[in-house]
Structures are given as C-alpha cells and as structure tokens.
Amino acid sequence: MKSDSVIIIPTYNEKENIEKIIRAVFALPKQFHILIIDDGSPDGTAAIVKRLQGEFTEELHLVERSGKLGLGTAYICGFKWVLEHDYEYCFEMDADFSHPVDKLIEMYDACAVGGADVAVGSRYVGNVVNVVNWPMGRVLMSYYASKYVRCVTGLPVADTTAGFKCYRRRVLETIEFDKIKFKGYAFQIEMKFTAYKCGFKIVEVPIVFVNRVEGTSKMSGGIFSEALFGVVRLKISSWFRKYPQA
C-alpha cells in the first residue's frame, strides 16, 4: 500500500522490540512505511525484519550495514534512501517504545496540515518534564543539557536533544549531509540547528517519553559529553558558514 510517509528506525540488538514496534506502527489508522537501518546486530534483529518483510512486502524496508557506524551515519544513510524514493514526510524514531507510536499522526499533522517543516516530539514543552522511568539524575542532565544547547546556539526549541522527529522532504533536500559532522547524540542537535539556520519552521509536539522496558540502552556519558562540548564548536563554525535557504 502506498504511503507519503516513512519512519526510519536505526537498530542495534533490538530483537526484543523490533517486531512489536513494527506491528504497532502498522496498526495505526494512517498508513506509514518503515525503513530499518540495522548496524550488523549480532542478536538477529535483521533476520526478524526479513521474516516480517514476507508479511509486509511493500511497507517494510531494510538496509543492513556492516557494524556500529554511529547514529548520525545511520540516519543520513536513511535520509539518502528516502530521497531516492517517493516520500514527502520522513520520521526518526527509536525501536524501544520510548517514543509514543500514537504521536506519529499528530506529528504528521503538524507538518502536513499545520505547515511545519520539522515537527519535534518534545519532552520539555512549557518547562514541563514528561519523562517516565528515568533516574532523577538522568532527567536533570537531559533537561539542563537542552537548556544549555538552547542558550549556546539560540535554537528556539525546548527539547534540543530530542530524537523523535518528522521532516518534510524539502528539509532533507536542502540540508548538506556532507557537512553534518556529529555521529552520536549531538547529531540530533546539529540537524535541528541546521534546519533552523536554513530557515525552516520547527514546531514541538508534546510527548511523554518512557524509558525502554526491554533491551539495552545505547546511551553513555561519552555521548552526553559530545553534545555538551560539540555545541560550542557547532555555534562557532556557523559564524563562518553559509547555509542554503529554504
């Protein structure tokens, strides 16, 4: 079945979640397609996706990579795939149900009906922290990291580190992927900042973020450090760079 929307889900060892998240998306009243970018998961995640492709022959797609090459490169690989195919809206979403599946339609509407170019599933709209099952230390670190990023960059987004997003096709066509430098957690910041500097309209859709129940988190202190120190370089480099305009 044809769809104007595709969801990119990067995976590494997500066998506990992958079939559940795929079926949850396909159960929605709006038709979405899914593109899995698997980084050589040794637990058989890709094999599960291949089995499900027999059931969802047109809706489910898979790109296999040779190993853990970084979140940012996975998404850029997916963005290039999307631009080679006939989709108008492209989503980023995790496999572990931390991003609420039912919010996909609201984020789609924010772009398709509301006129946004980028819709961000935000945990921190209006200074409200909507995070479930995170230790308080991690909640505070994430919340104040977003505040810090906003202060340094001037990015008018409350949840600057959010990884649940919808892009219009024209955003991906405009952003110069070869100039996106971050591969880890800071990739999410750099993409929002670049879209903002290119003149695109960004809106935030409130979500409740729920920490994963199954599988292992890929987050680490080093990933946060990349974001905290990287944004200063990102801001300084923006002074000497001309961004293509929407």
XYZ file of C-alpha atoms in Angstrom:
246
model
C 0.000 0.000 0.000
C 1.372 3.405 -0.984
C 2.190 5.987 1.688
C 3.567 9.526 1.696
C 5.438 8.861 4.965
C 8.317 6.659 6.052
C 9.746 6.105 9.532
C 13.480 5.476 9.880
C 14.301 3.217 12.822
C 18.028 2.565 13.424
C 18.698 -0.689 15.254
C 21.451 -2.494 17.067
C 20.435 -5.551 19.130
C 16.718 -4.826 19.310
C 15.313 -8.340 18.936
C 13.059 -7.861 21.981
C 11.385 -4.791 20.486
C 11.630 -4.811 16.716
C 8.606 -6.937 15.798
C 6.431 -5.201 18.402
C 7.301 -1.708 17.205
C 6.772 -2.641 13.551
C 3.334 -4.124 14.251
C 2.378 -1.160 16.445
C 3.169 1.287 13.640
C 1.323 -0.735 11.022
C -1.732 -0.940 13.310
C -2.193 2.855 13.210
C -5.171 4.249 11.257
C -2.771 6.176 8.991
C -0.520 4.177 6.705
C 3.195 4.623 7.390
C 6.097 2.760 5.818
C 9.150 1.744 7.861
C 12.836 1.705 6.971
C 15.050 -0.245 9.368
C 18.759 0.640 9.320
C 20.460 -2.230 11.121
C 24.127 -1.952 12.089
C 25.031 -5.632 11.959
C 23.107 -6.651 15.104
C 24.549 -9.955 16.313
C 21.279 -10.818 18.081
C 19.380 -11.430 14.830
C 17.378 -8.190 14.639
C 17.749 -8.048 10.858
C 16.578 -11.657 10.497
C 13.340 -10.766 12.296
C 12.822 -7.836 9.937
C 13.424 -10.042 6.905
C 10.815 -12.517 8.151
C 8.308 -9.704 8.596
C 9.019 -8.443 5.073
C 7.278 -11.579 3.859
C 4.130 -10.279 5.546
C 4.602 -6.559 4.858
C 6.015 -6.735 1.352
C 5.561 -3.087 0.349
C 5.526 -1.323 3.710
C 8.696 -2.639 5.388
C 12.222 -1.952 4.144
C 15.656 -2.912 5.458
C 19.181 -1.606 4.959
C 21.919 -3.695 6.579
C 25.272 -2.165 7.450
C 28.452 -3.957 8.442
C 28.766 -2.739 12.039
C 28.151 0.035 14.563
C 28.886 3.121 12.498
C 27.069 5.705 14.611
C 23.540 7.013 14.972
C 24.156 10.012 12.740
C 25.518 7.985 9.833
C 22.574 5.573 10.160
C 20.084 8.384 9.813
C 21.953 10.030 6.951
C 22.006 6.669 5.188
C 18.249 6.542 5.731
C 17.703 10.135 4.558
C 19.513 9.412 1.294
C 17.370 6.301 0.828
C 14.221 8.358 1.433
C 15.253 10.948 -1.166
C 15.653 8.145 -3.695
C 12.045 7.125 -3.087
C 8.720 8.924 -3.342
C 8.070 10.027 0.255
C 7.047 13.511 1.360
C 7.492 13.019 5.134
C 10.346 11.297 6.935
C 10.340 10.387 10.624
C 13.060 9.483 13.118
C 12.016 7.074 15.858
C 13.635 4.640 18.305
C 12.786 0.942 18.327
C 12.313 0.661 22.098
C 8.898 2.358 22.541
C 10.425 5.354 24.309
C 8.765 7.402 21.574
C 4.949 7.015 21.696
C 3.707 5.430 18.480
C 0.330 7.179 18.629
C 2.052 10.590 18.412
C 3.219 9.842 14.869
C -0.124 11.013 13.499
C -0.045 14.258 15.488
C 3.487 14.973 14.287
C 2.433 14.195 10.719
C -0.485 16.612 11.044
C 1.825 19.323 12.405
C 3.666 19.228 9.069
C 1.022 18.125 6.563
C -1.804 20.280 7.971
C -0.108 22.798 10.264
C 2.589 23.883 7.826
C 5.660 22.972 9.886
C 8.811 21.824 8.120
C 10.118 19.929 11.156
C 7.994 18.525 13.996
C 9.839 17.580 17.184
C 8.362 15.153 19.708
C 9.244 17.200 22.775
C 9.650 16.089 26.386
C 10.075 19.616 27.710
C 7.415 21.861 26.175
C 6.451 24.696 28.527
C 9.164 23.721 31.047
C 7.184 20.563 31.881
C 9.326 17.404 32.122
C 7.431 14.474 30.575
C 9.818 11.579 31.200
C 8.882 8.242 32.796
C 11.190 5.649 34.410
C 14.420 7.635 34.168
C 16.591 8.140 37.269
C 16.291 11.729 38.501
C 19.953 12.387 37.731
C 19.476 11.472 34.090
C 16.290 13.547 33.839
C 18.089 16.607 35.192
C 21.124 16.023 32.980
C 18.956 15.769 29.848
C 16.746 18.727 30.766
C 19.603 21.083 31.565
C 21.600 19.846 28.572
C 18.721 21.016 26.374
C 18.678 24.353 28.198
C 22.431 24.681 27.706
C 22.194 23.891 23.999
C 19.429 26.441 23.540
C 21.456 29.082 25.357
C 24.612 28.465 23.306
C 23.000 28.071 19.878
C 19.901 30.258 20.104
C 17.871 27.359 18.761
C 14.182 28.094 19.548
C 13.412 24.518 20.618
C 12.863 23.397 24.214
C 13.907 19.779 23.654
C 17.052 20.331 21.608
C 18.308 16.755 22.068
C 15.048 15.011 21.079
C 15.345 12.098 18.677
C 11.661 11.798 17.696
C 11.091 13.982 14.646
C 9.272 14.449 11.365
C 10.885 16.200 8.395
C 9.297 17.422 5.230
C 11.121 16.166 2.154
C 12.289 19.675 1.258
C 14.254 19.890 4.514
C 16.268 16.793 3.628
C 16.731 18.058 0.082
C 18.183 21.335 1.410
C 20.486 20.164 4.214
C 24.020 19.364 3.066
C 24.611 15.958 4.640
C 28.340 16.022 3.993
C 28.584 18.996 6.375
C 26.830 17.201 9.251
C 29.771 16.265 11.463
C 28.369 14.579 14.568
C 27.741 10.840 14.608
C 26.369 10.320 18.115
C 23.917 12.066 20.407
C 24.901 15.530 19.154
C 23.686 14.593 15.668
C 20.141 15.327 16.824
C 21.176 18.824 17.901
C 23.084 19.512 14.698
C 20.173 18.512 12.456
C 17.738 20.802 14.276
C 20.251 23.663 14.329
C 20.966 23.245 10.613
C 17.260 23.157 9.723
C 16.779 26.319 11.788
C 19.716 28.098 10.097
C 18.299 27.099 6.712
C 15.122 28.961 7.591
C 12.727 26.064 8.125
C 9.781 26.244 10.508
C 10.210 23.970 13.546
C 7.329 23.145 15.905
C 7.236 20.981 19.034
C 4.589 18.355 19.728
C 4.358 17.404 23.441
C 5.057 13.734 24.171
C 5.591 11.561 27.222
C 8.956 9.821 26.900
C 9.011 6.363 28.514
C 12.354 4.688 29.194
C 12.789 1.332 27.491
C 11.427 -1.747 29.231
C 13.209 -4.365 27.116
C 16.652 -4.390 25.555
C 19.740 -2.388 26.479
C 20.137 1.378 26.327
C 22.836 2.709 23.974
C 23.271 5.934 25.982
C 26.560 6.714 27.709
C 28.326 9.575 29.459
C 30.611 10.000 26.467
C 27.615 10.625 24.225
C 26.423 13.410 26.511
C 29.930 14.883 26.567
C 29.965 15.020 22.783
C 26.756 17.023 22.859
C 27.874 19.418 25.599
C 31.235 20.284 24.095
C 30.234 19.880 20.465
C 27.596 22.614 20.508
C 30.224 25.272 21.152
C 32.114 24.169 18.039
C 28.811 23.993 16.164
C 27.943 27.572 17.065
C 31.396 28.946 16.252
C 31.533 27.150 12.897
C 28.119 28.598 11.988
C 29.666 32.099 12.011
C 31.863 31.136 9.055
C 29.365 29.069 7.062
C 26.645 29.997 4.584
C 23.575 27.800 4.952
C 21.361 27.035 1.944
C 17.965 28.664 2.426
C 14.556 27.049 2.216
